[in-house]
Amino acid sequence: PDLLPACNGEITTMSFLQDVVDILLQYVVKSFDRSTKVIDFHYPNELLQEYNWELADQPQTLEEILLNCRTTLKYAIKTGHPRYFNQLSTGLDMVGLAADWLTSAANTNMFTYEIAPVFVLLEYVTLRKMREMVGWPGGCGDGIFSPGGAISNMYAMLIARFKMFPEVKEKGMATIPRLVAFTSEHSHFSVKKGAAALGIGTDSVILIRCDERGKMIPSDLERRILEAKQKGFVPFLVSATAGTTVYGAFDPLIAIADICKKYKIWMHVDGAWGGGLLMSRKHKWKLNGIERANSVTWNPHKMMGVPLQCSALLVREEGLMQSCNQMHASYLFQQDKHYDLSYDTGDKALQCGRHVDVFKLWLMWRAKGTTGFEAQIDKCLELAEYLYNKIKNREGYEMVFDGKPQHTNVCFWYIPPSLRSMEDNEERMSRLMKVAPVIKARMMEYGTTMVSYQPLGDKVNFFRMVISNPAATHQDIDFLIDEIERLGQDL
Ligand SMILES: *Cc1c(COP(=O)(O)O)cnc(C)c1O
């Protein structure tokens, strides 16, 4: 209404935005207050009744707009809350938030240097640094920030296919043999999604067996590669996982690299969750062999706590992404511009317009240094070990797999008193299956904490605790356990 670009809109704009900032600051500060709820949960039909969310013909006043902001945040989940453990992306970093605000204010698009000069350079600098940490000499190679790990994994599959059969770009799948990809049974579902989207088909993703800790078994990988070749299929990609989503397992990358080399198959490492450990001198050995990968997915929006979204795909061979994806749109990528065109990186992407995701990571890295990320990650791993030690022999708990967690995933069943002396039979299983969902539902209704659960294979619902929230402390872990027992003892 009276906001810019309206004539003399400066004062109204400043005071409106100041009010918005005040609302946001209050929200941010409250997020860290343990006496506030993680969520003010309402069932969808209730929440629809709580407020008038409908769009209307008539404009609202700025006062009403501010009320919309307050109401939206009132029912939002406080992802920075020290007791929010529900996802792999948790926590709210102050510098990251500032960087996100700046990014929104700059409101530009990543396709060319022309319209994103600083951001394009920062993407170049940051991706090179990440490749250095992967272990590629001098940080050489290529890469891009993509809209999440699932898309990064799909990029890897697309580029691996192009490397082997470049003609697929023009001629399509009908001109090439049946391709097959390999990944572990604990890998992320996005590998299959990528295969479906690229016309490879989910049946062509062969799931390799894992050991009891959730790590891919290399001998099974080799067996399945040979089997596929015998059938006349062409193995083109192995997607190893560094930090599986549920167990936090690291596949044996060196053994997998040897097999990929032997059979000349593209090695991708999905380090969406585990990639952050490259920042830690204490834990990076878990990714030994990653330097032999042809491509790597690494999500700074998970373990490194960068605000959503921030996911990188790194590729060892330079130029491949460009050849694979470029379409030379002449209205964007004019070849007679007056600067070095290698900085027009947009044609590497599948997207046309691309959001600026790099600035949050870059500014946080400046603020913390590598050692700051390292300290943050080491602390989360230490907390996971504290939780593991606390419950491994505690009455009423069973671990889903034995041994110290490799990542911050701690998977366990809480066994309520009524089930503790029961025989391990079907009735116990079907009752245990219901325990985690009921406790979780109660957590959300009280709004005290949130943690995830799932079944996996033949295992009934178990809790998967993950810690990526730098605000969490030992007391918050203690609280979680007390809360599970308080909410679950009558089940
Ligand atoms: C989270 C995750 C992904 C997907 O990442 P998004 O950013 O959510 O798309 C892929 N792989 C693994 C191992 C993950 O944990």
Coordinates of C-alpha atoms and ligand atoms in Angstrom, one line a residue, residues 88-89 147-153 186-190 241-246 270-274 297 299 301-302 308-311, ligand 1:
L88 CA 18.9 -34.5 10.2
S89 CA 18.5 -30.7 9.7
P147 CA 18.1 -28.1 -4.3
G148 CA 18.9 -30.9 -1.8
G149 CA 20.7 -34.2 -1.6
A150 CA 18.1 -36.1 -3.5
I151 CA 18.7 -33.8 -6.5
S152 CA 22.5 -34.0 -6.0
N153 CA 22.3 -37.8 -6.2
H186 CA 20.1 -48.9 3.7
S187 CA 20.8 -46.2 1.1
H188 CA 18.5 -43.2 0.7
F189 CA 15.4 -43.6 -1.4
S190 CA 16.5 -40.8 -3.7
T241 CA 26.6 -44.0 1.4
A242 CA 28.7 -42.1 3.9
G243 CA 26.3 -41.8 6.8
T244 CA 23.1 -43.7 6.2
T245 CA 19.9 -41.9 7.0
V246 CA 18.6 -44.3 9.7
D270 CA 26.2 -40.0 -1.0
G271 CA 27.6 -38.1 1.9
A272 CA 24.5 -36.0 2.3
W273 CA 24.4 -36.8 6.0
G274 CA 28.0 -37.9 6.7
T297 CA 26.9 -35.4 -2.4
N299 CA 24.6 -31.4 2.5
H301 CA 22.2 -28.1 5.7
K302 CA 22.4 -31.3 7.7
L308 CA 17.9 -25.0 4.5
Q309 CA 18.7 -25.5 1.7
C310 CA 22.3 -26.1 1.1
S311 CA 23.5 -29.2 -0.8
Ligands
LIG1 C1 18.9 -36.6 3.7 C2 19.5 -37.5 2.7 C3 19.4 -37.3 1.4 C4 18.5 -36.3 0.7 O1 18.8 -35.0 1.0 P1 17.7 -33.8 0.8 O2 18.6 -32.6 1.0 O3 16.7 -34.0 1.9 O4 17.2 -34.0 -0.5 C5 20.1 -38.2 0.5 N1 20.9 -39.1 1.1 C6 21.1 -39.3 2.4 C7 22.0 -40.3 2.9 C8 20.4 -38.5 3.3 O5 20.5 -38.7 4.6

